[in-house]
PDB file of C-alpha atoms and ligand atoms in Angstrom:
ATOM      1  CA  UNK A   1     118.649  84.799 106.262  1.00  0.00           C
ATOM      2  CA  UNK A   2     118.344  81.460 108.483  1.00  0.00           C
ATOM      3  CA  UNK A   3     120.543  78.975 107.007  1.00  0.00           C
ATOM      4  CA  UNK A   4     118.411  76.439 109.527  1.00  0.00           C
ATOM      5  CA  UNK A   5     115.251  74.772 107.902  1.00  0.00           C
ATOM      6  CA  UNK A   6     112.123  76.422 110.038  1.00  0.00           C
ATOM      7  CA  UNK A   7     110.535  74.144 112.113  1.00  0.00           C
ATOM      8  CA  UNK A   8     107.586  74.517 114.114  1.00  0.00           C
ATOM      9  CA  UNK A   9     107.452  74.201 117.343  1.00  0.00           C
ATOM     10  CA  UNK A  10     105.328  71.366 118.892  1.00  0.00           C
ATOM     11  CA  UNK A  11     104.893  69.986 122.495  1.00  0.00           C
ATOM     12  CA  UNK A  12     105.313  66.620 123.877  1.00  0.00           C
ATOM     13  CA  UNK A  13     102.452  64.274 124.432  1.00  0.00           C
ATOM     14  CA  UNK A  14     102.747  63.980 128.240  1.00  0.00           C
ATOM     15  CA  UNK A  15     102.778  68.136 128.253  1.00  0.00           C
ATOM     16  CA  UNK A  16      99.812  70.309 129.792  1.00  0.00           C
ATOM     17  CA  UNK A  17      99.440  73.794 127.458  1.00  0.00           C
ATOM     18  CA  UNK A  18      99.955  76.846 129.681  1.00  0.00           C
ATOM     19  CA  UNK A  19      97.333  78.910 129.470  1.00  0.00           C
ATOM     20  CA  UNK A  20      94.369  76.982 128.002  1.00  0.00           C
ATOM     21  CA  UNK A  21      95.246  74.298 130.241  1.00  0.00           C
ATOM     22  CA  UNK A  22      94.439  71.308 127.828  1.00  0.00           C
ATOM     23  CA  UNK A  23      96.309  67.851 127.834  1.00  0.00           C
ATOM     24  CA  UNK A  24      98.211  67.981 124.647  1.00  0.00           C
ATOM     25  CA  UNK A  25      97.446  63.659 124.907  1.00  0.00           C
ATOM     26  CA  UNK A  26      93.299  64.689 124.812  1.00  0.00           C
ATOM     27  CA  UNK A  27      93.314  67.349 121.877  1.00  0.00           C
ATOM     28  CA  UNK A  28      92.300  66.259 118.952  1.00  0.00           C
ATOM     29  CA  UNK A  29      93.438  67.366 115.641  1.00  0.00           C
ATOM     30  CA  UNK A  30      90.598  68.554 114.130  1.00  0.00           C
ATOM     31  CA  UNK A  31      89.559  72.023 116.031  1.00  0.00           C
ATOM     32  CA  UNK A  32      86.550  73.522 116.265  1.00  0.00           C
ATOM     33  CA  UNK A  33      86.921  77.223 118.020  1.00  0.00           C
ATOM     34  CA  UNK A  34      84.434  79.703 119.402  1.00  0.00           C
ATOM     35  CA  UNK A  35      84.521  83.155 121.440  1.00  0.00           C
ATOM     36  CA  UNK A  36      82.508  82.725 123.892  1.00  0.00           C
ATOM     37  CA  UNK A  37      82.384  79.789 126.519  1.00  0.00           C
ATOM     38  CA  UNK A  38      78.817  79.407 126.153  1.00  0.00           C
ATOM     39  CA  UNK A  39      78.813  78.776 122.842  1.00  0.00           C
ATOM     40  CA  UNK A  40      81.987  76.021 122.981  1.00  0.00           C
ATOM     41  CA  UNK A  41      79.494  73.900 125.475  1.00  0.00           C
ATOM     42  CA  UNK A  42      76.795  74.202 122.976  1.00  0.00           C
ATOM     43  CA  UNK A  43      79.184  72.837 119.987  1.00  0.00           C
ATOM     44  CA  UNK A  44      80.122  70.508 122.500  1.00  0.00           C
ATOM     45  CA  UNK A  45      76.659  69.393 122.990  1.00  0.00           C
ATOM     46  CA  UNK A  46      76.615  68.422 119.044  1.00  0.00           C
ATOM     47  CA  UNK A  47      79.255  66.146 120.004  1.00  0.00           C
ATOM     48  CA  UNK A  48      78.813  62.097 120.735  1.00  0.00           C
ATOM     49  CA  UNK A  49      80.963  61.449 123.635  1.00  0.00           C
ATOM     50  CA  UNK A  50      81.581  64.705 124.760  1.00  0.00           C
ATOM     51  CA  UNK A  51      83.361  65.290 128.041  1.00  0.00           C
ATOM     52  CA  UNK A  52      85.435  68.686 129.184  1.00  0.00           C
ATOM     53  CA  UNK A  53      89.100  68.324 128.971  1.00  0.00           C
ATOM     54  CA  UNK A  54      90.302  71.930 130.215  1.00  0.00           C
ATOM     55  CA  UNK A  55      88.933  74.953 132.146  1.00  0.00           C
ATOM     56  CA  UNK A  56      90.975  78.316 132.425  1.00  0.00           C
ATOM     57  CA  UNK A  57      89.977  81.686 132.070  1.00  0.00           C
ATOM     58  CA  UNK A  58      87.993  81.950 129.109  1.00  0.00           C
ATOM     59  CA  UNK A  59      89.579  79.186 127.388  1.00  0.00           C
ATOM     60  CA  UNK A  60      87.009  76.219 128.040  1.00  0.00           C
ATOM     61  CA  UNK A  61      88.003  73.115 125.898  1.00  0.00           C
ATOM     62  CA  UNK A  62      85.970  69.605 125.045  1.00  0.00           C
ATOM     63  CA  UNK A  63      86.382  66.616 122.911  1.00  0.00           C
ATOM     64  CA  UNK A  64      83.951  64.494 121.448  1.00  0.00           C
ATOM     65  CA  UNK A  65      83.494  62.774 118.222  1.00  0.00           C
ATOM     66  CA  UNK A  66      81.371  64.111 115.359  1.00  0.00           C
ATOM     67  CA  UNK A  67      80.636  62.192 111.899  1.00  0.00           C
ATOM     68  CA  UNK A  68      82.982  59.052 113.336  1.00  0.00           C
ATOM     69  CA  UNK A  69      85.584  61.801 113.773  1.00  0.00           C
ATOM     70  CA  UNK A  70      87.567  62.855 117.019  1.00  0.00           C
ATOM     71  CA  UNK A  71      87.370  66.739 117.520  1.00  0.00           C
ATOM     72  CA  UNK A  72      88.054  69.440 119.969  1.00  0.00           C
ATOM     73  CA  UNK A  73      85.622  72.311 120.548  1.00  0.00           C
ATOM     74  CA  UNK A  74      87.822  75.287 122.339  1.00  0.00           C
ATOM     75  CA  UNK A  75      86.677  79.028 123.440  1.00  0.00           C
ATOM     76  CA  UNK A  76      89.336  81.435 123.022  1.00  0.00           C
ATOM     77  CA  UNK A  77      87.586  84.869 124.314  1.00  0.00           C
ATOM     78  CA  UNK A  78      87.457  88.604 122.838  1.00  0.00           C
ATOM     79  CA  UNK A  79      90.023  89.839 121.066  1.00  0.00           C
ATOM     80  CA  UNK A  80      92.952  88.733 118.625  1.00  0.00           C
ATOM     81  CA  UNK A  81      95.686  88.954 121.568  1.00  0.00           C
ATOM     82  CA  UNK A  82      93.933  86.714 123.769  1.00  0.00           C
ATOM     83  CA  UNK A  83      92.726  84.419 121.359  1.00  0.00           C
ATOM     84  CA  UNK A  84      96.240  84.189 119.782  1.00  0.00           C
ATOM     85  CA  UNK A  85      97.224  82.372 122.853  1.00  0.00           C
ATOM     86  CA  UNK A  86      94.778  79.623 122.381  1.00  0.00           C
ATOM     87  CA  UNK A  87      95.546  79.289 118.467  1.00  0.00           C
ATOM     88  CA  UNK A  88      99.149  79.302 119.276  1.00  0.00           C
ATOM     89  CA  UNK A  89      98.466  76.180 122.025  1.00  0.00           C
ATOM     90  CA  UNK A  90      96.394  74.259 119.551  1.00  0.00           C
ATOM     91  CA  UNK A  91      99.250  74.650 117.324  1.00  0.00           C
ATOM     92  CA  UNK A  92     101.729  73.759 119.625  1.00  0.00           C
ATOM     93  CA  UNK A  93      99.709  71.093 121.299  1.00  0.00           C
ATOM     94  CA  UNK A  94      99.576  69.399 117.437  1.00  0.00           C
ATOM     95  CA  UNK A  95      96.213  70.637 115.950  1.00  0.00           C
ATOM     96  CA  UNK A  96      95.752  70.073 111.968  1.00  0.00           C
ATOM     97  CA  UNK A  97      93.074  72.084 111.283  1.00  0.00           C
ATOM     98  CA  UNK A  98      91.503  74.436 113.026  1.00  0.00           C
ATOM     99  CA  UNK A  99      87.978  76.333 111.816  1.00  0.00           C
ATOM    100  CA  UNK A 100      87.018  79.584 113.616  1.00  0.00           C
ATOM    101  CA  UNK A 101      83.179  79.459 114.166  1.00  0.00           C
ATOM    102  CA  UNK A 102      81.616  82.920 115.383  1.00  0.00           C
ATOM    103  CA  UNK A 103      80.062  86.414 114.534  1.00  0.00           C
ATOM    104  CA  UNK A 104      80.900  89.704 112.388  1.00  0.00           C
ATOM    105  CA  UNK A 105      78.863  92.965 111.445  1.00  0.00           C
ATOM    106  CA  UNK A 106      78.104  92.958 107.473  1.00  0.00           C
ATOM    107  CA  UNK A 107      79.949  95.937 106.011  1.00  0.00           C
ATOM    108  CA  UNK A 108      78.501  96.356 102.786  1.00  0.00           C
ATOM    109  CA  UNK A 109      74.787  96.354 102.286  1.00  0.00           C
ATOM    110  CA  UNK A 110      73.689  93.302 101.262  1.00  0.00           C
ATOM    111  CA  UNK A 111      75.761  91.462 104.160  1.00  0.00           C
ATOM    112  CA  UNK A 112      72.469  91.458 106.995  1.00  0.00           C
ATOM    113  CA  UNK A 113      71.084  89.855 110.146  1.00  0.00           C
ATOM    114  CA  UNK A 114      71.403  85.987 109.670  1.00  0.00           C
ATOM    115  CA  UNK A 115      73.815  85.860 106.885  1.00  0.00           C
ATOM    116  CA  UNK A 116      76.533  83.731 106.522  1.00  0.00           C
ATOM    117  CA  UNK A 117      80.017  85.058 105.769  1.00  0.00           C
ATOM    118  CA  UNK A 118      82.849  82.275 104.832  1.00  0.00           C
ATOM    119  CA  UNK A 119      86.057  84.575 105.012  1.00  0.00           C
ATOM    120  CA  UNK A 120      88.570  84.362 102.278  1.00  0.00           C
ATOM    121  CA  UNK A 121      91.275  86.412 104.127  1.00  0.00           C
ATOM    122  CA  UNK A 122      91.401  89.037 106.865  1.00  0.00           C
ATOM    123  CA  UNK A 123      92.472  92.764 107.326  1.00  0.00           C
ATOM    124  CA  UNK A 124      95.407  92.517 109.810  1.00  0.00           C
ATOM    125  CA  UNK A 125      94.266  95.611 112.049  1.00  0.00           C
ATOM    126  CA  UNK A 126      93.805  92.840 115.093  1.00  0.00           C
ATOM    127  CA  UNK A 127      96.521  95.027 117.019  1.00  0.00           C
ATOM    128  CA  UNK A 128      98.594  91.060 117.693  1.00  0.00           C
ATOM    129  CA  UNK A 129     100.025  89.888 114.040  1.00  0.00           C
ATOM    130  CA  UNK A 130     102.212  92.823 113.443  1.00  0.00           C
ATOM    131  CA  UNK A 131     103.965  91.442 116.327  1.00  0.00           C
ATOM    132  CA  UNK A 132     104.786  88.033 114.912  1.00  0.00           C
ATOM    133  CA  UNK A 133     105.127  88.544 110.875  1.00  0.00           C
ATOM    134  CA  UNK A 134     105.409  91.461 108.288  1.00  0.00           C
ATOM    135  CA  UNK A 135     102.147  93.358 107.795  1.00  0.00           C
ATOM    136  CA  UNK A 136     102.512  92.939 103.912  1.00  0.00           C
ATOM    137  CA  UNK A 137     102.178  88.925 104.789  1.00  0.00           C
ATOM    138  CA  UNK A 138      98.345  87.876 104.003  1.00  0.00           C
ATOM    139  CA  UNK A 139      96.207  86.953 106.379  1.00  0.00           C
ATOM    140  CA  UNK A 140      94.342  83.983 104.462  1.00  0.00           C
ATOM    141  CA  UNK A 141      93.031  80.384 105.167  1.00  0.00           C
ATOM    142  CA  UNK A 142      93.458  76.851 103.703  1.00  0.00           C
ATOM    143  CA  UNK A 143      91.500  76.926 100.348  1.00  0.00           C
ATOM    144  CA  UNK A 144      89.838  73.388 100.768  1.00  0.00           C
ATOM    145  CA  UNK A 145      88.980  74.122 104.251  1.00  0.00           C
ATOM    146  CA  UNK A 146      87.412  77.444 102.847  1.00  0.00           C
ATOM    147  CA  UNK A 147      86.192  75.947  99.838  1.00  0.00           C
ATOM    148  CA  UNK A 148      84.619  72.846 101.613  1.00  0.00           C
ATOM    149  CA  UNK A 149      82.999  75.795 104.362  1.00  0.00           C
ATOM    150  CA  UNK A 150      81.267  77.303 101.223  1.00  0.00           C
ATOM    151  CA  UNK A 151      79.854  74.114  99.808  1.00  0.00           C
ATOM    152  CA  UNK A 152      78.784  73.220 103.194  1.00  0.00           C
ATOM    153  CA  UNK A 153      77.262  76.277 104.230  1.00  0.00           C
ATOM    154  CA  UNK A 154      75.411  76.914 101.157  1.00  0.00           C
ATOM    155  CA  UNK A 155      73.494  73.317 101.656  1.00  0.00           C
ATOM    156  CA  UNK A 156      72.168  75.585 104.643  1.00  0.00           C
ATOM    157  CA  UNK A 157      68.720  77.630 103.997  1.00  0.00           C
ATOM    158  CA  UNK A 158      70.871  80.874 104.581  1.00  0.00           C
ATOM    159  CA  UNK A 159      72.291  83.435 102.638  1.00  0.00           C
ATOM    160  CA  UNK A 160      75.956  82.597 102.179  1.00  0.00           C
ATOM    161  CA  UNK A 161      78.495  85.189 101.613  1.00  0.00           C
ATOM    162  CA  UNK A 162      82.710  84.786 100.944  1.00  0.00           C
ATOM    163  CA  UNK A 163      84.692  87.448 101.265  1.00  0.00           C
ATOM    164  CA  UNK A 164      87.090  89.767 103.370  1.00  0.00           C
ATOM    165  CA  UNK A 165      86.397  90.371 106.801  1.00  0.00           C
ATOM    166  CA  UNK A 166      88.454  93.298 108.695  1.00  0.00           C
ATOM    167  CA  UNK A 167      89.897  92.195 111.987  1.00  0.00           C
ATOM    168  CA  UNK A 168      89.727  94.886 114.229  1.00  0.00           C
ATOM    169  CA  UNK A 169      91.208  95.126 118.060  1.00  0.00           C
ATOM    170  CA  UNK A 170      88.547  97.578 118.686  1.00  0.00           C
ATOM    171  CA  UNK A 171      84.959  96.582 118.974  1.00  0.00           C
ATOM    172  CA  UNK A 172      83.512 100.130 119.963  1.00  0.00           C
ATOM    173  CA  UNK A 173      85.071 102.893 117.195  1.00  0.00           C
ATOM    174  CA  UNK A 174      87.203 105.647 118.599  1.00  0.00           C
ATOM    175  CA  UNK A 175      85.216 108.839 119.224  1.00  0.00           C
ATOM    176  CA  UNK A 176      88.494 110.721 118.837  1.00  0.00           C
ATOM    177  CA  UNK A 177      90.600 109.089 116.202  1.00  0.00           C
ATOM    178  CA  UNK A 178      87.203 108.289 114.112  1.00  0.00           C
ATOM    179  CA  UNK A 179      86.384 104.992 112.688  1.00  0.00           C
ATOM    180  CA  UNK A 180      88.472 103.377 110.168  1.00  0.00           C
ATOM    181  CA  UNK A 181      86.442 100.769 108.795  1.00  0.00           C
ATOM    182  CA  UNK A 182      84.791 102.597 106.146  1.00  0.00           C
ATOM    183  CA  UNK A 183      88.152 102.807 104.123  1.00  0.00           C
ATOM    184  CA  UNK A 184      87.916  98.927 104.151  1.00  0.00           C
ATOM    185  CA  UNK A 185      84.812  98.538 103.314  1.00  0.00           C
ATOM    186  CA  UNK A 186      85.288 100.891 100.297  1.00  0.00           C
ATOM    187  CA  UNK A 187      88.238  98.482  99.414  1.00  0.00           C
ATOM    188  CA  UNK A 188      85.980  96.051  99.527  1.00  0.00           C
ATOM    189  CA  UNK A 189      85.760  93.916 103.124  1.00  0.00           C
ATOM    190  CA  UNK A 190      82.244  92.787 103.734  1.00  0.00           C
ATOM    191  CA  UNK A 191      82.518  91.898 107.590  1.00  0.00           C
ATOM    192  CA  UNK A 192      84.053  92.848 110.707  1.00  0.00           C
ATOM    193  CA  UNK A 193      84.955  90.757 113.650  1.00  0.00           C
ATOM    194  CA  UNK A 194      87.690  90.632 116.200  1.00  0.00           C
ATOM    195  CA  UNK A 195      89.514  86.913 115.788  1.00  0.00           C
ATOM    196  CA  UNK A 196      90.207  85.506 112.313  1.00  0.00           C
ATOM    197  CA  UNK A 197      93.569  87.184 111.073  1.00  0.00           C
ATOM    198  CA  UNK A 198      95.026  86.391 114.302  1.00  0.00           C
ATOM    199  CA  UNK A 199      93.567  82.620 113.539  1.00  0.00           C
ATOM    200  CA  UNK A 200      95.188  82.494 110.193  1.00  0.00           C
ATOM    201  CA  UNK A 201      98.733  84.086 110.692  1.00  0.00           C
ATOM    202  CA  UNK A 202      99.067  81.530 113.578  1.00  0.00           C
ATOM    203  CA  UNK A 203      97.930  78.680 111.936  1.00  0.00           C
ATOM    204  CA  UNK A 204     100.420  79.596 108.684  1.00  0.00           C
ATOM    205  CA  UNK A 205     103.559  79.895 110.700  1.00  0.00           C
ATOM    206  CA  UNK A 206     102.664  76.364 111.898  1.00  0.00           C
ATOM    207  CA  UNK A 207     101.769  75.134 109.189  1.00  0.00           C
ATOM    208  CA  UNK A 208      98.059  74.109 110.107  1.00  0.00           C
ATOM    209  CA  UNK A 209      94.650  74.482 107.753  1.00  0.00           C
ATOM    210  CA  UNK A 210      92.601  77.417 108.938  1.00  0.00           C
ATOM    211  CA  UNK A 211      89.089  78.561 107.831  1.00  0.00           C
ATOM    212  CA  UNK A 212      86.243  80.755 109.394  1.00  0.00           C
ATOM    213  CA  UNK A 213      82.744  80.694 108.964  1.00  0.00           C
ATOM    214  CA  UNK A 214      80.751  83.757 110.603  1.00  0.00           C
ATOM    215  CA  UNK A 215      77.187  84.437 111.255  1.00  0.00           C
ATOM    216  CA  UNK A 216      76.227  88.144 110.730  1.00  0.00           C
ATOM    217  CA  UNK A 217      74.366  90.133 113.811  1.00  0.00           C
ATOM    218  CA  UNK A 218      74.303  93.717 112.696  1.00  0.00           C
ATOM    219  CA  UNK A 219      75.979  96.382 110.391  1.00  0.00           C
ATOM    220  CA  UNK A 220      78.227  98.660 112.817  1.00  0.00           C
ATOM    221  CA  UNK A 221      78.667 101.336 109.531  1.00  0.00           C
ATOM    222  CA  UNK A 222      74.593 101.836 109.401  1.00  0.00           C
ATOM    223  CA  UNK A 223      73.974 105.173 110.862  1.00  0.00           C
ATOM    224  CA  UNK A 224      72.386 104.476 113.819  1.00  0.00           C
ATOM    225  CA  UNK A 225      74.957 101.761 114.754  1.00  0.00           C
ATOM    226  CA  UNK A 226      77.873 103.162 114.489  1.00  0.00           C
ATOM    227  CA  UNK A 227      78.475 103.923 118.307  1.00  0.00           C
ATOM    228  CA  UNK A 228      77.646 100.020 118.617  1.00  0.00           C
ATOM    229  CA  UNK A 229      74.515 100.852 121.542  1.00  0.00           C
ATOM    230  CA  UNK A 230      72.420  98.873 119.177  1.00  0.00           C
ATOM    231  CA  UNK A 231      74.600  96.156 118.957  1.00  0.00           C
ATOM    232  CA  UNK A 232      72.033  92.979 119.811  1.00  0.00           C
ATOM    233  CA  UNK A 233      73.305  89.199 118.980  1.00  0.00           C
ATOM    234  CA  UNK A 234      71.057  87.790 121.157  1.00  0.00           C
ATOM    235  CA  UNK A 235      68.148  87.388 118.509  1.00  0.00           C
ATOM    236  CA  UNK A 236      66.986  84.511 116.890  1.00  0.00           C
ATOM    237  CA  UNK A 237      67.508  84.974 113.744  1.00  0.00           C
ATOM    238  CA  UNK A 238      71.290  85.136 114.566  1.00  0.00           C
ATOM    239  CA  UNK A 239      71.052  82.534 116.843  1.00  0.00           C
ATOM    240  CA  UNK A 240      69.722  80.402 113.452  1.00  0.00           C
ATOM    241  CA  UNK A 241      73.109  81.382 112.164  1.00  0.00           C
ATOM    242  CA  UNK A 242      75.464  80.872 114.574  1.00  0.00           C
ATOM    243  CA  UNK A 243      73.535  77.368 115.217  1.00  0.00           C
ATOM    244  CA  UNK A 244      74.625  76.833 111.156  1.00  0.00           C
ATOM    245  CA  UNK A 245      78.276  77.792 111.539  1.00  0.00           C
ATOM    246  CA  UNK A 246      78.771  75.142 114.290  1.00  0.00           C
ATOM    247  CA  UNK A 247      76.787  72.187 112.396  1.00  0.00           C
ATOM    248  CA  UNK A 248      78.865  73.550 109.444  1.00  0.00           C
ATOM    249  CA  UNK A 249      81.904  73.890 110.824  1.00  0.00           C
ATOM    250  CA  UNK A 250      81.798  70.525 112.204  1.00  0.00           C
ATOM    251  CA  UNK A 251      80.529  68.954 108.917  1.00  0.00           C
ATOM    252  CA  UNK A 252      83.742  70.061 107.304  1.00  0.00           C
ATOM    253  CA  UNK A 253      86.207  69.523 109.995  1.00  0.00           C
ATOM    254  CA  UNK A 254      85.035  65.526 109.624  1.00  0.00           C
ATOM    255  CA  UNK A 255      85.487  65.500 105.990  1.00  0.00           C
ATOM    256  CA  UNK A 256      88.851  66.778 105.752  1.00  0.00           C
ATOM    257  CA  UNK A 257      91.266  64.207 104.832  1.00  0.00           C
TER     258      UNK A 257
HETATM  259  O1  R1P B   1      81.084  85.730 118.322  1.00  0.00           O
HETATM  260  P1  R1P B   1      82.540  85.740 118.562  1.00  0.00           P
HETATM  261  O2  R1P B   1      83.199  84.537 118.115  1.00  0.00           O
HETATM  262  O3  R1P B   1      82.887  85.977 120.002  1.00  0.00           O
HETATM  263  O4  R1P B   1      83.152  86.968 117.723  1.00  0.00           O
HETATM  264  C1  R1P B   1      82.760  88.312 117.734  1.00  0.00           C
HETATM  265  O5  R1P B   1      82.018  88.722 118.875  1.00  0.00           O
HETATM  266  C2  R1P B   1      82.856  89.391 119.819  1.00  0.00           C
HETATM  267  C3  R1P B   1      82.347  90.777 120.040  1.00  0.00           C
HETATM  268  O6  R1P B   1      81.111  90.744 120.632  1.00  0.00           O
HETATM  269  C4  R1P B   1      84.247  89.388 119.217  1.00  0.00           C
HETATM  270  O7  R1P B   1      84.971  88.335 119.786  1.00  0.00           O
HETATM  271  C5  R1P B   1      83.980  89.207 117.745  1.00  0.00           C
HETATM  272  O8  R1P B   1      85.029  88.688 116.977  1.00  0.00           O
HETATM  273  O1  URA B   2      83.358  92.505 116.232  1.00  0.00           O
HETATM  274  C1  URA B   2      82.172  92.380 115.937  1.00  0.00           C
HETATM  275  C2  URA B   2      81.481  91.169 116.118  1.00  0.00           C
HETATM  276  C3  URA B   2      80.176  91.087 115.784  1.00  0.00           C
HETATM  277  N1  URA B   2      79.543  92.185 115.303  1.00  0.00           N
HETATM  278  C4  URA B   2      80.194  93.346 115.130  1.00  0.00           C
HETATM  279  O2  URA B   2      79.588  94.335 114.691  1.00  0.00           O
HETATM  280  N2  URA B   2      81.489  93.423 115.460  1.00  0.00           N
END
């Protein structure tokens, strides 16, 4: 065991972050993340103020102010590993809280098109957090970020869901190894997305306040779906909810104190 107190790590204000490019002096400490670029300029466009601050890859970063509030709206692509890198640079770069705001197939039933799922911890089969801590370590967020998310979301005129979601590295099931998600679901996960252990594992070893809020877009485990050829966000009724998880998200990310 360390004798050393843990401490950690977090770059200077007159540093650049490496890989999402963003001024460590223009993030903000309230985060608002996405997947895709596309979306981040939309949250962006909810923003008073708003200007770019950082353009690489598929990490595409903007400030603004919401509800008299400075925050950052950053994309941080498909796929835990990927992603990681962001989360770890918000860290770094001094985020407080950061709130993942994006989709997930509903695994049980009830969990359908439009839905909204606020997750209250994550299945670490993202393929990165094994790396970095023990896999009997929970993947969970900050309770009054999640617990504010709830409150917030259910103010909405959507269905509002909590639960598990499974983080998976692999979008499209293995035709030879078979698909493991039903074993999760019979546990009792109600979502599946790609992002949000990775989010929360990073954001505990650096001691920031994590949440996600996800709109739903399909069920992968329904018969016909489970090769994912079906797979169709670009509907509007989960455009409706993706357009509630950013006003939500940013709604909460103001009111924390
Ligand atoms: O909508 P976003 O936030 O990108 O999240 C989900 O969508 C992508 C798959 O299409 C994965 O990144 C998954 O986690
Ligand atoms: O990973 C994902 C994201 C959205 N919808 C899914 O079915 N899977």
């Amino acid at each position: 065991m360390s004798k050393n107190e843990y401490v950690p790590l977090r770059q200077g204000q007159d540093e650049t972050l490496a890989l999402t490019k963003i001024p460590v002096a223009e993030l903000a400490d309230r985060v608002l993340v996405v997947g895709d670029p596309d979306r981040a300029a939309k949250a962006a466009g909810l923003l008073t103020n708003a200007k770019p601050i950082a353009k690489n890859r598929e990490y595409h970063s903007y400030v603004g102010e919401y509800g008299g509030k400075l925050i950052t709206v950053a994309s941080h692509g498909v796929g835990a590993a990927g992603a990681a890198c962001c989360f770890e640079e918000l860290c770094r770069g001094g985020a407080k809280y950061i709130i993942r705001a994006g989709t997930a197939g509903g695994v049980q039933r009830d969990v359908v098109d439009g839905d909204l799922l606020v997750v209250t911890g994550a299945v670490r089969c993202d393929g990165y957090t094994e790396l970095v801590v023990p896999m009997n370590y929970p993947a969970v967020p900050d309770l009054q970020v999640t617990s504010s998310l709830v409150h917030t979301a259910e103010e909405s005129d959507l269905n509002t869901h909590s639960g598990v979601v499974i983080t998976s590295a692999n979008f499209y099931p293995s035709p030879i190894l078979g698909n493991d998600q039903p074993k999760w679901r019979d546990a009792g996960a109600i979502g599946v997305e790609m992002e949000v252990a990775a989010l929360f594992i990073t954001a505990s070893i650096h001691r920031v306040k994590s949440g996600a809020i996800l709109a739903i877009d399909g069920n992968p485990l329904k018969d016909e779906d489970e090769d994912m050829t079906s797979y169709e966000p670009d509907r509007e009724i989960v455009t409706k909810a993706i357009d509630a998880t950013l006003e939500t998200s940013l709604k909460v990310l103001a009111s924390l104190e």
